[in-house]
Amino acid sequence: MRLLPPIPDRLKPAPKRPGTAAPQKPLELVQEAGISAVDWIDERTSLSGGLRWLLFRKVPKGTNWFYTLGSATLFAFLSQAVTGVFLAMYYRPDVAGGAYESVRYITNYAFLGEFVRGMHKWGSSVMVILVFLHMARTFFFGAYKYPRELNWVIGVTLLILTMVMSFTGYLLPFDQRAYWATIVGVNINGTGPLIGPYLSDFLRAGPEFGATTLSRFYAIHMLLVPGLIAALVGAHLYLVAKLGTTAPPWLKAEHKEPELEAKAKA
Amino acid sequence: MNQAEKEQYLREYNILKSQGKPFFPYAVAKDSIMAVFVLVVIIVLSIILGAELGPKADPTTTTYVPRPEWYFFFLFEVLRVVKPPALTPFATIGVPTIAMILLFLLPFYDRSPERRPERRPIATTAGILTIAAMAYLTFLGASAGSPNQVDLKAPKDLHGTALAQFNAGKLVVGQSGCLACHKIGENGNDGPGPELTHVARDVPQNAIAQTLRNPTAPMPSFKRLATQQPQKFKALVFFLGQLK
Ligand code: HEM
């Protein structure tokens, strides 16, 4: 097994001098209490090794701002999750008028309602742009090549799921635009070969656009797909931590330093 | 990549990695700055652009032209580029599916060990062309208006109730979003549906009514309009029936 990455010197606590008295000042006591609480948890979970592996692993030199696009996508997703929870507190998936009314209530009456709805609406555009930029970065840097092929495949799945989020969310306000754009969208799915008709029947929950269509879209939008995205992002990030982020393709290792090579092999 | 190339890569990479800095706090700091930037952009967009809510969904008429969210424009535009109806399934599902399969399998057919974009001319050119095509199609979709009015003179031989019927039908066509997909005279978008300026020349009126009730996808069905507002539906069919 490989050794865990070292803790940077700056973060290591200074060793106690022999003969120092037991902590007295309130601040020191609080510090002690904190350390023993962390120790208590670690004794039962052994989490510290994993955290050390995650946080203190090295990132190759030369990584630039393009490498922040993935975490920016993740952040946009988290923002969507938080604003989405607030919207779900008011939203009712009811075709008979409840859905539209609940969105009208959020927009016009709920405290900061339009602001939160706006964040969720425009956040979706931001997330889609970031996913594409992140994908472009990994594409042009050749980051999908050995040994990161699987991470690319997970990434494409995340891209599709992000688009499914947009598609299913668009119907929920249930205004004219939402309704007719979704009808056309579902019909487009229906033209597909073989599974097309089944897919559009599944989305509509039947051959006609009816009452259950909306709750079906709502369940897909707020439970099924976010759950899948969260799980796949977990796998994606595990692989990033395990394999390490790529170095920029222009960087060449200097072979002249046997010391470093030896260190790398260890 | 063969075995030797793989080992060579891993060796190089380990050296580069050992020369790097720990993820925490260096990469985390950059990521946090970026996260704050993303949050500020979302907040500013929300404050400036708000969240509008259109009129309530109404299955009998579309006062709103069916338009997807802007980042789906490029998919919708593919429909407009590929005209013949026989090819519609190809445009709607075929092109995106092929694109997705190509994306999924990318690491398995591009196996060269080279990673610098300027030394992978095919991949880099393909990537840039794809981005350019998507940007162009999105631009086309964004600039295609959302017309909901038909400017068309009634034929001279129409009088009285027939003329009123014609004008009522014209209004319904405008309100029903047909122009998002059809061109009538100078109005509307040329595609994905066929031009309707002269439909009545080769399609009889009852066949038109049949199409509106049971259209071929992606055209939405107007069956609800027919059952709930037969007056409007009749006017609509009459109007289309005069387009000779
Ligand atoms: C919900 C969407 C996604 C999230 C939250 C996400 C998140 C991340 C994060 C945080 C990283 C770490 C390195 C970096 O930021 O560049 C990463 C790496 C990576 N991602 Fe994604 N990603 C997403 C979608 C995608 C997509 C659509 C693709 C491509 C099809 C992709 C392919 C990759 C690859 C190949 C790496 C490894 C890059 C390297 O090691 O340099 N990801 N992802």
Coordinates of N, CA and C in Angstrom, one line a residue, chain B residues 91-199:
Chain B
A91 N -33.1 13.6 -37.9 CA -32.7 14.9 -37.3 C -33.0 15.0 -35.9
T92 N -34.2 14.5 -35.5 CA -34.6 14.7 -34.1 C -33.8 13.8 -33.2
I93 N -33.7 12.5 -33.5 CA -33.1 11.6 -32.6 C -31.8 11.1 -33.1
G94 N -31.7 10.9 -34.4 CA -30.5 10.3 -35.0 C -29.3 11.1 -34.8
V95 N -29.3 12.4 -35.1 CA -28.1 13.3 -35.0 C -27.6 13.3 -33.5
P96 N -28.6 13.7 -32.5 CA -28.1 13.7 -31.2 C -27.6 12.4 -30.7
T97 N -28.3 11.3 -31.1 CA -27.8 10.0 -30.6 C -26.4 9.6 -31.1
I98 N -26.2 9.9 -32.4 CA -24.9 9.6 -32.9 C -23.8 10.5 -32.2
A99 N -24.2 11.8 -32.0 CA -23.2 12.6 -31.3 C -22.9 12.1 -29.9
M100 N -23.9 11.6 -29.2 CA -23.7 11.1 -27.8 C -22.9 9.8 -27.9
I101 N -23.1 8.9 -28.9 CA -22.3 7.7 -28.9 C -20.9 8.1 -29.2
L102 N -20.7 9.0 -30.2 CA -19.3 9.4 -30.5 C -18.6 10.0 -29.2
L103 N -19.4 10.8 -28.4 CA -18.8 11.3 -27.2 C -18.4 10.2 -26.2
F104 N -19.4 9.3 -26.0 CA -19.1 8.2 -25.0 C -17.9 7.5 -25.4
L105 N -17.7 7.2 -26.7 CA -16.7 6.3 -27.1 C -15.3 7.0 -27.4
L106 N -15.3 8.3 -27.2 CA -14.1 9.0 -27.6 C -12.8 8.4 -27.1
P107 N -12.7 8.1 -25.7 CA -11.4 7.6 -25.3 C -11.1 6.2 -25.9
F108 N -12.1 5.6 -26.5 CA -11.8 4.2 -27.0 C -11.4 4.2 -28.5
Y109 N -11.7 5.3 -29.2 CA -11.2 5.3 -30.6 C -10.1 6.3 -30.8
D110 N -9.9 7.3 -29.8 CA -8.8 8.1 -29.9 C -7.8 7.6 -28.9
R111 N -6.9 6.8 -29.4 CA -6.0 6.1 -28.4 C -4.6 6.5 -28.5
S112 N -4.3 7.6 -29.2 CA -2.9 8.0 -29.3 C -2.4 8.6 -28.0
P113 N -1.2 8.5 -27.7 CA -0.7 9.0 -26.4 C -0.5 10.5 -26.3
E114 N -0.6 11.1 -27.5 CA -0.4 12.6 -27.5 C -1.5 13.4 -26.9
R115 N -1.1 14.4 -26.0 CA -2.2 15.1 -25.3 C -2.2 16.6 -25.7
R116 N -1.1 17.1 -26.3 CA -1.1 18.5 -26.6 C -2.0 18.8 -27.8
P117 N -3.0 19.8 -27.6 CA -4.0 20.0 -28.6 C -3.4 20.4 -30.0
E118 N -2.3 21.1 -30.0 CA -1.7 21.5 -31.3 C -1.1 20.3 -32.0
R119 N -0.9 19.2 -31.3 CA -0.3 18.0 -32.0 C -1.4 16.9 -32.2
R120 N -2.7 17.3 -32.0 CA -3.8 16.4 -32.3 C -4.7 17.1 -33.2
P121 N -4.2 17.4 -34.5 CA -5.0 18.3 -35.4 C -6.4 17.8 -35.6
I122 N -6.6 16.5 -35.7 CA -8.0 16.0 -36.1 C -8.9 16.3 -34.9
A123 N -8.5 15.9 -33.7 CA -9.4 16.1 -32.5 C -9.6 17.6 -32.3
T124 N -8.6 18.4 -32.4 CA -8.7 19.8 -32.1 C -9.6 20.5 -33.1
T125 N -9.4 20.1 -34.4 CA -10.3 20.7 -35.4 C -11.7 20.3 -35.2
A126 N -11.9 19.0 -35.0 CA -13.3 18.5 -34.8 C -14.0 19.2 -33.6
G127 N -13.2 19.4 -32.5 CA -13.7 20.1 -31.4 C -14.1 21.5 -31.7
I128 N -13.3 22.2 -32.4 CA -13.5 23.6 -32.7 C -14.7 23.7 -33.6
L129 N -14.8 22.8 -34.6 CA -15.9 22.9 -35.6 C -17.2 22.6 -34.9
T130 N -17.2 21.6 -33.9 CA -18.4 21.3 -33.2 C -18.9 22.5 -32.4
I131 N -18.0 23.2 -31.7 CA -18.3 24.3 -30.9 C -18.9 25.4 -31.8
A132 N -18.2 25.7 -33.0 CA -18.7 26.7 -33.9 C -20.1 26.4 -34.4
A133 N -20.3 25.1 -34.8 CA -21.6 24.7 -35.3 C -22.7 24.9 -34.3
M134 N -22.4 24.5 -33.0 CA -23.4 24.7 -32.0 C -23.7 26.2 -31.7
A135 N -22.6 27.0 -31.7 CA -22.8 28.4 -31.5 C -23.6 29.0 -32.6
Y136 N -23.3 28.6 -33.9 CA -24.1 29.1 -35.0 C -25.5 28.7 -35.0
L137 N -25.8 27.5 -34.7 CA -27.2 27.0 -34.6 C -27.9 27.7 -33.5
T138 N -27.3 27.9 -32.3 CA -27.9 28.6 -31.2 C -28.2 30.0 -31.6
F139 N -27.3 30.6 -32.4 CA -27.6 32.0 -32.8 C -28.8 32.0 -33.8
L140 N -28.8 31.1 -34.7 CA -30.0 31.0 -35.6 C -31.3 30.9 -34.8
G141 N -31.3 30.0 -33.9 CA -32.5 29.7 -33.1 C -32.9 31.0 -32.3
A142 N -31.9 31.7 -31.8 CA -32.2 32.9 -31.0 C -32.7 34.0 -31.9
S143 N -32.2 34.1 -33.1 CA -32.7 35.2 -33.9 C -33.9 34.9 -34.8
A144 N -34.3 33.6 -34.8 CA -35.6 33.3 -35.4 C -36.7 33.8 -34.5
G145 N -37.5 34.8 -35.0 CA -38.4 35.4 -34.1 C -39.5 34.5 -33.6
S146 N -40.3 35.0 -32.7 CA -41.5 34.2 -32.3 C -42.7 34.9 -32.8
P147 N -42.9 34.8 -34.1 CA -44.1 35.5 -34.7 C -45.4 35.0 -34.3
N148 N -46.3 35.8 -33.9 CA -47.7 35.3 -33.6 C -48.7 36.1 -34.3
Q149 N -48.4 36.6 -35.5 CA -49.4 37.3 -36.3 C -49.2 37.0 -37.8
V150 N -50.3 36.8 -38.5 CA -50.1 36.5 -39.9 C -50.5 37.8 -40.7
D151 N -49.6 38.2 -41.6 CA -49.9 39.3 -42.5 C -50.2 38.8 -43.8
L152 N -51.5 38.7 -44.2 CA -51.9 38.1 -45.4 C -53.2 38.6 -45.9
K153 N -53.2 39.1 -47.2 CA -54.5 39.6 -47.7 C -55.4 38.4 -48.1
A154 N -56.7 38.7 -47.8 CA -57.7 37.6 -48.1 C -57.9 37.6 -49.6
P155 N -58.2 36.4 -50.1 CA -58.5 36.3 -51.6 C -59.7 37.2 -51.9
K156 N -59.7 37.8 -53.2 CA -60.7 38.8 -53.5 C -62.1 38.3 -53.6
D157 N -62.2 36.9 -53.9 CA -63.6 36.4 -54.0 C -64.3 36.1 -52.7
L158 N -63.7 36.4 -51.6 CA -64.3 36.1 -50.3 C -65.1 37.3 -49.8
H159 N -66.4 37.0 -49.4 CA -67.2 38.1 -48.9 C -68.0 37.7 -47.7
G160 N -68.5 38.6 -46.9 CA -69.4 38.3 -45.8 C -68.8 37.3 -44.8
T161 N -69.7 36.3 -44.5 CA -69.3 35.4 -43.4 C -68.0 34.6 -43.8
A162 N -67.8 34.3 -45.1 CA -66.6 33.6 -45.5 C -65.4 34.5 -45.2
L163 N -65.4 35.8 -45.5 CA -64.3 36.7 -45.2 C -64.1 36.7 -43.7
A164 N -65.2 36.8 -42.9 CA -65.0 36.9 -41.4 C -64.3 35.6 -40.9
Q165 N -64.8 34.5 -41.5 CA -64.3 33.2 -41.1 C -62.8 33.1 -41.4
F166 N -62.4 33.6 -42.6 CA -61.0 33.7 -43.0 C -60.2 34.5 -42.0
N167 N -60.7 35.6 -41.7 CA -59.9 36.5 -40.8 C -59.8 35.9 -39.4
A168 N -60.9 35.2 -38.9 CA -60.9 34.5 -37.6 C -59.8 33.4 -37.6
G169 N -59.8 32.7 -38.7 CA -58.8 31.6 -38.8 C -57.4 32.1 -38.8
K170 N -57.2 33.2 -39.5 CA -55.9 33.8 -39.6 C -55.4 34.2 -38.2
L171 N -56.3 34.7 -37.4 CA -56.0 35.0 -36.0 C -55.6 33.8 -35.2
V172 N -56.4 32.7 -35.4 CA -56.1 31.5 -34.6 C -54.7 30.9 -35.0
V173 N -54.4 31.0 -36.3 CA -53.1 30.5 -36.7 C -52.0 31.3 -36.0
G174 N -52.2 32.6 -36.0 CA -51.2 33.4 -35.3 C -51.1 33.1 -33.8
Q175 N -52.2 32.8 -33.2 CA -52.2 32.5 -31.8 C -51.8 31.1 -31.4
S176 N -51.7 30.3 -32.4 CA -51.5 28.9 -32.1 C -50.1 28.4 -32.3
G177 N -49.2 29.4 -32.6 CA -47.8 29.0 -32.7 C -47.4 28.3 -33.9
C178 N -48.3 28.2 -34.9 CA -48.0 27.5 -36.1 C -46.7 28.0 -36.8
L179 N -46.6 29.4 -36.7 CA -45.5 30.1 -37.4 C -44.1 29.7 -36.9
A180 N -44.1 29.1 -35.7 CA -42.8 28.7 -35.2 C -42.2 27.6 -36.1
C181 N -43.0 26.8 -36.8 CA -42.6 25.7 -37.6 C -43.0 25.8 -39.0
H182 N -43.9 26.7 -39.4 CA -44.4 26.8 -40.7 C -44.2 28.2 -41.3
K183 N -44.1 28.3 -42.6 CA -44.0 29.6 -43.2 C -45.3 29.7 -44.0
I184 N -46.0 30.9 -43.8 CA -47.2 31.2 -44.5 C -47.0 32.6 -45.2
G185 N -46.8 32.6 -46.5 CA -46.5 33.8 -47.2 C -45.2 34.3 -46.7
E186 N -45.2 35.6 -46.2 CA -43.9 36.1 -45.8 C -43.7 35.9 -44.3
N187 N -44.7 35.2 -43.6 CA -44.6 35.1 -42.2 C -44.1 33.7 -41.7
G188 N -43.4 33.8 -40.6 CA -43.0 32.5 -39.9 C -41.7 31.9 -40.4
N189 N -41.3 30.8 -39.8 CA -40.1 30.2 -40.0 C -40.2 29.1 -41.0
D190 N -39.2 29.0 -41.9 CA -39.2 28.0 -42.9 C -38.7 26.7 -42.4
G191 N -39.6 25.9 -41.7 CA -39.2 24.6 -41.1 C -39.3 24.7 -39.6
P192 N -39.3 23.6 -39.0 CA -39.2 22.2 -39.5 C -40.4 21.7 -40.3
G193 N -41.5 22.3 -40.2 CA -42.7 21.9 -41.0 C -42.6 22.4 -42.4
P194 N -43.4 21.9 -43.3 CA -43.5 22.3 -44.7 C -44.1 23.7 -44.8
E195 N -43.8 24.4 -45.8 CA -44.4 25.8 -46.1 C -45.9 25.6 -46.3
L196 N -46.7 26.4 -45.7 CA -48.2 26.3 -45.8 C -48.8 27.3 -46.8
T197 N -48.0 28.1 -47.4 CA -48.5 29.2 -48.3 C -49.5 28.7 -49.3
H198 N -49.3 27.5 -49.8 CA -50.2 26.9 -50.8 C -50.7 25.5 -50.4
V199 N -50.9 25.2 -49.1 CA -51.2 23.8 -48.7 C -52.5 23.3 -49.5

